[in-house]
Amino acid sequence: MASRILANLIVMGSGIMVRAFAQAYRQAIANASKNGVAQEAVQNIKRASKNMTESEARQILGVAEHSSWEEVLQKYDNLFESNAKNGSFYLQSKVHRAKECLESLHQSKAEGPN
């Protein structure tokens, strides 16, 4: 009998704690939205995660500034495939982002100043 009462108290107490936590979380979100903190944090995360400098991209791929686009693609293919075989997804994604960065620079140079 005592164990049944104790079990009921634990279940009811945990339910109350979950509801209180959910309500506090909703209130924190509402406060952050009023202050604009949430939007600013999301924008900072987006900015920080997508930016890679040209020098960082060249360093990751191991190409010089005067390297041809074919050499960049060859280095990319070699590094991407070797990381695919050895299972390093983080390095594989860094190699891919480096290629994307250099590709956008290559395309802007190919288009020329308009």
PDB file of C-alpha atoms in Angstrom:
ATOM      1  CA  MET A   1       0.000   0.000   0.000  1.00  0.00           C
ATOM      2  CA  ALA A   2       2.775   2.438   0.929  1.00  0.00           C
ATOM      3  CA  SER A   3       4.681   1.650  -2.259  1.00  0.00           C
ATOM      4  CA  ARG A   4       1.573   2.376  -4.343  1.00  0.00           C
ATOM      5  CA  ILE A   5       1.154   5.786  -2.675  1.00  0.00           C
ATOM      6  CA  LEU A   6       4.849   6.560  -3.154  1.00  0.00           C
ATOM      7  CA  ALA A   7       4.649   5.586  -6.844  1.00  0.00           C
ATOM      8  CA  ASN A   8       1.591   7.823  -7.343  1.00  0.00           C
ATOM      9  CA  LEU A   9       3.375  10.738  -5.675  1.00  0.00           C
ATOM     10  CA  ILE A  10       6.421  10.274  -7.897  1.00  0.00           C
ATOM     11  CA  VAL A  11       4.305  10.117 -11.060  1.00  0.00           C
ATOM     12  CA  MET A  12       2.246  13.175 -10.085  1.00  0.00           C
ATOM     13  CA  GLY A  13       5.353  15.101  -9.035  1.00  0.00           C
ATOM     14  CA  SER A  14       7.175  14.372 -12.267  1.00  0.00           C
ATOM     15  CA  GLY A  15       4.101  15.440 -14.274  1.00  0.00           C
ATOM     16  CA  ILE A  16       3.984  18.734 -12.406  1.00  0.00           C
ATOM     17  CA  MET A  17       7.712  19.276 -13.000  1.00  0.00           C
ATOM     18  CA  VAL A  18       7.370  18.593 -16.733  1.00  0.00           C
ATOM     19  CA  ARG A  19       4.460  21.033 -17.076  1.00  0.00           C
ATOM     20  CA  ALA A  20       6.347  23.697 -15.087  1.00  0.00           C
ATOM     21  CA  PHE A  21       9.439  23.247 -17.241  1.00  0.00           C
ATOM     22  CA  ALA A  22       7.400  23.510 -20.453  1.00  0.00           C
ATOM     23  CA  GLN A  23       5.686  26.664 -19.229  1.00  0.00           C
ATOM     24  CA  ALA A  24       9.013  28.236 -18.206  1.00  0.00           C
ATOM     25  CA  TYR A  25      10.480  27.365 -21.606  1.00  0.00           C
ATOM     26  CA  ARG A  26       7.542  28.964 -23.432  1.00  0.00           C
ATOM     27  CA  GLN A  27       7.899  32.079 -21.285  1.00  0.00           C
ATOM     28  CA  ALA A  28      11.631  32.269 -22.018  1.00  0.00           C
ATOM     29  CA  ILE A  29      10.939  32.021 -25.754  1.00  0.00           C
ATOM     30  CA  ALA A  30       8.319  34.760 -25.513  1.00  0.00           C
ATOM     31  CA  ASN A  31      10.716  37.029 -23.612  1.00  0.00           C
ATOM     32  CA  ALA A  32      13.499  36.398 -26.136  1.00  0.00           C
ATOM     33  CA  SER A  33      11.143  37.177 -29.014  1.00  0.00           C
ATOM     34  CA  LYS A  34      10.098  40.467 -27.437  1.00  0.00           C
ATOM     35  CA  ASN A  35      13.719  41.552 -27.064  1.00  0.00           C
ATOM     36  CA  GLY A  36      14.783  40.362 -30.523  1.00  0.00           C
ATOM     37  CA  VAL A  37      17.426  38.125 -28.983  1.00  0.00           C
ATOM     38  CA  ALA A  38      16.174  34.990 -30.725  1.00  0.00           C
ATOM     39  CA  GLN A  39      16.345  36.481 -34.227  1.00  0.00           C
ATOM     40  CA  GLU A  40      19.784  37.938 -33.581  1.00  0.00           C
ATOM     41  CA  ALA A  41      21.096  34.610 -32.301  1.00  0.00           C
ATOM     42  CA  VAL A  42      19.749  32.766 -35.343  1.00  0.00           C
ATOM     43  CA  GLN A  43      21.331  35.298 -37.698  1.00  0.00           C
ATOM     44  CA  ASN A  44      24.684  35.026 -35.920  1.00  0.00           C
ATOM     45  CA  ILE A  45      24.589  31.242 -36.169  1.00  0.00           C
ATOM     46  CA  LYS A  46      23.782  31.387 -39.884  1.00  0.00           C
ATOM     47  CA  ARG A  47      26.560  33.894 -40.530  1.00  0.00           C
ATOM     48  CA  ALA A  48      29.178  31.988 -38.561  1.00  0.00           C
ATOM     49  CA  SER A  49      28.385  28.579 -40.001  1.00  0.00           C
ATOM     50  CA  LYS A  50      28.531  29.507 -43.691  1.00  0.00           C
ATOM     51  CA  ASN A  51      31.524  31.803 -43.923  1.00  0.00           C
ATOM     52  CA  MET A  52      34.860  30.403 -44.996  1.00  0.00           C
ATOM     53  CA  THR A  53      37.654  32.629 -46.169  1.00  0.00           C
ATOM     54  CA  GLU A  54      39.481  32.020 -49.410  1.00  0.00           C
ATOM     55  CA  SER A  55      42.758  31.431 -47.612  1.00  0.00           C
ATOM     56  CA  GLU A  56      41.131  28.858 -45.305  1.00  0.00           C
ATOM     57  CA  ALA A  57      39.576  27.089 -48.296  1.00  0.00           C
ATOM     58  CA  ARG A  58      42.921  27.015 -50.130  1.00  0.00           C
ATOM     59  CA  GLN A  59      44.662  25.733 -47.020  1.00  0.00           C
ATOM     60  CA  ILE A  60      42.107  22.925 -46.570  1.00  0.00           C
ATOM     61  CA  LEU A  61      42.450  21.792 -50.183  1.00  0.00           C
ATOM     62  CA  GLY A  62      46.197  22.404 -50.287  1.00  0.00           C
ATOM     63  CA  VAL A  63      46.189  24.599 -53.387  1.00  0.00           C
ATOM     64  CA  ALA A  64      48.062  27.815 -54.083  1.00  0.00           C
ATOM     65  CA  GLU A  65      46.508  31.112 -55.090  1.00  0.00           C
ATOM     66  CA  HIS A  66      47.605  30.718 -58.707  1.00  0.00           C
ATOM     67  CA  SER A  67      46.314  27.134 -59.032  1.00  0.00           C
ATOM     68  CA  SER A  68      44.041  26.295 -61.929  1.00  0.00           C
ATOM     69  CA  TRP A  69      40.430  25.297 -61.403  1.00  0.00           C
ATOM     70  CA  GLU A  70      41.229  21.783 -62.684  1.00  0.00           C
ATOM     71  CA  GLU A  71      43.903  21.402 -59.990  1.00  0.00           C
ATOM     72  CA  VAL A  72      41.410  22.547 -57.342  1.00  0.00           C
ATOM     73  CA  LEU A  73      38.875  19.969 -58.559  1.00  0.00           C
ATOM     74  CA  GLN A  74      41.522  17.225 -58.603  1.00  0.00           C
ATOM     75  CA  LYS A  75      42.577  18.007 -55.005  1.00  0.00           C
ATOM     76  CA  TYR A  76      38.918  18.141 -53.972  1.00  0.00           C
ATOM     77  CA  ASP A  77      38.150  14.758 -55.531  1.00  0.00           C
ATOM     78  CA  ASN A  78      41.178  13.117 -53.902  1.00  0.00           C
ATOM     79  CA  LEU A  79      40.471  14.534 -50.434  1.00  0.00           C
ATOM     80  CA  PHE A  80      36.731  13.917 -50.608  1.00  0.00           C
ATOM     81  CA  GLU A  81      37.162  10.285 -51.668  1.00  0.00           C
ATOM     82  CA  SER A  82      39.881   9.545 -49.108  1.00  0.00           C
ATOM     83  CA  ASN A  83      37.710  10.960 -46.308  1.00  0.00           C
ATOM     84  CA  ALA A  84      34.714   8.995 -47.581  1.00  0.00           C
ATOM     85  CA  LYS A  85      36.704   5.757 -47.337  1.00  0.00           C
ATOM     86  CA  ASN A  86      38.159   6.477 -43.878  1.00  0.00           C
ATOM     87  CA  GLY A  87      34.856   7.671 -42.451  1.00  0.00           C
ATOM     88  CA  SER A  88      35.655  11.259 -41.396  1.00  0.00           C
ATOM     89  CA  PHE A  89      32.423  13.063 -42.221  1.00  0.00           C
ATOM     90  CA  TYR A  90      33.618  16.298 -40.550  1.00  0.00           C
ATOM     91  CA  LEU A  91      36.703  16.541 -42.764  1.00  0.00           C
ATOM     92  CA  GLN A  92      34.664  15.538 -45.783  1.00  0.00           C
ATOM     93  CA  SER A  93      32.231  18.380 -45.133  1.00  0.00           C
ATOM     94  CA  LYS A  94      35.098  20.855 -44.613  1.00  0.00           C
ATOM     95  CA  VAL A  95      36.576  19.800 -47.959  1.00  0.00           C
ATOM     96  CA  HIS A  96      33.183  20.248 -49.610  1.00  0.00           C
ATOM     97  CA  ARG A  97      32.701  23.729 -48.072  1.00  0.00           C
ATOM     98  CA  ALA A  98      36.192  24.720 -49.209  1.00  0.00           C
ATOM     99  CA  LYS A  99      35.371  23.663 -52.764  1.00  0.00           C
ATOM    100  CA  GLU A 100      32.094  25.606 -52.627  1.00  0.00           C
ATOM    101  CA  CYS A 101      33.925  28.723 -51.449  1.00  0.00           C
ATOM    102  CA  LEU A 102      36.549  28.514 -54.191  1.00  0.00           C
ATOM    103  CA  GLU A 103      33.884  27.649 -56.759  1.00  0.00           C
ATOM    104  CA  SER A 104      31.939  30.819 -55.975  1.00  0.00           C
ATOM    105  CA  LEU A 105      35.136  32.849 -56.280  1.00  0.00           C
ATOM    106  CA  HIS A 106      36.010  31.114 -59.557  1.00  0.00           C
ATOM    107  CA  GLN A 107      32.557  31.817 -60.978  1.00  0.00           C
ATOM    108  CA  SER A 108      32.687  35.481 -59.972  1.00  0.00           C
ATOM    109  CA  LYS A 109      36.113  35.818 -61.623  1.00  0.00           C
ATOM    110  CA  ALA A 110      34.863  34.047 -64.741  1.00  0.00           C
ATOM    111  CA  GLU A 111      31.909  36.432 -65.035  1.00  0.00           C
ATOM    112  CA  GLY A 112      34.249  39.382 -64.678  1.00  0.00           C
ATOM    113  CA  PRO A 113      33.379  42.851 -63.449  1.00  0.00           C
ATOM    114  CA  ASN A 114      30.081  44.032 -64.874  1.00  0.00           C
TER     115      ASN A 114
END
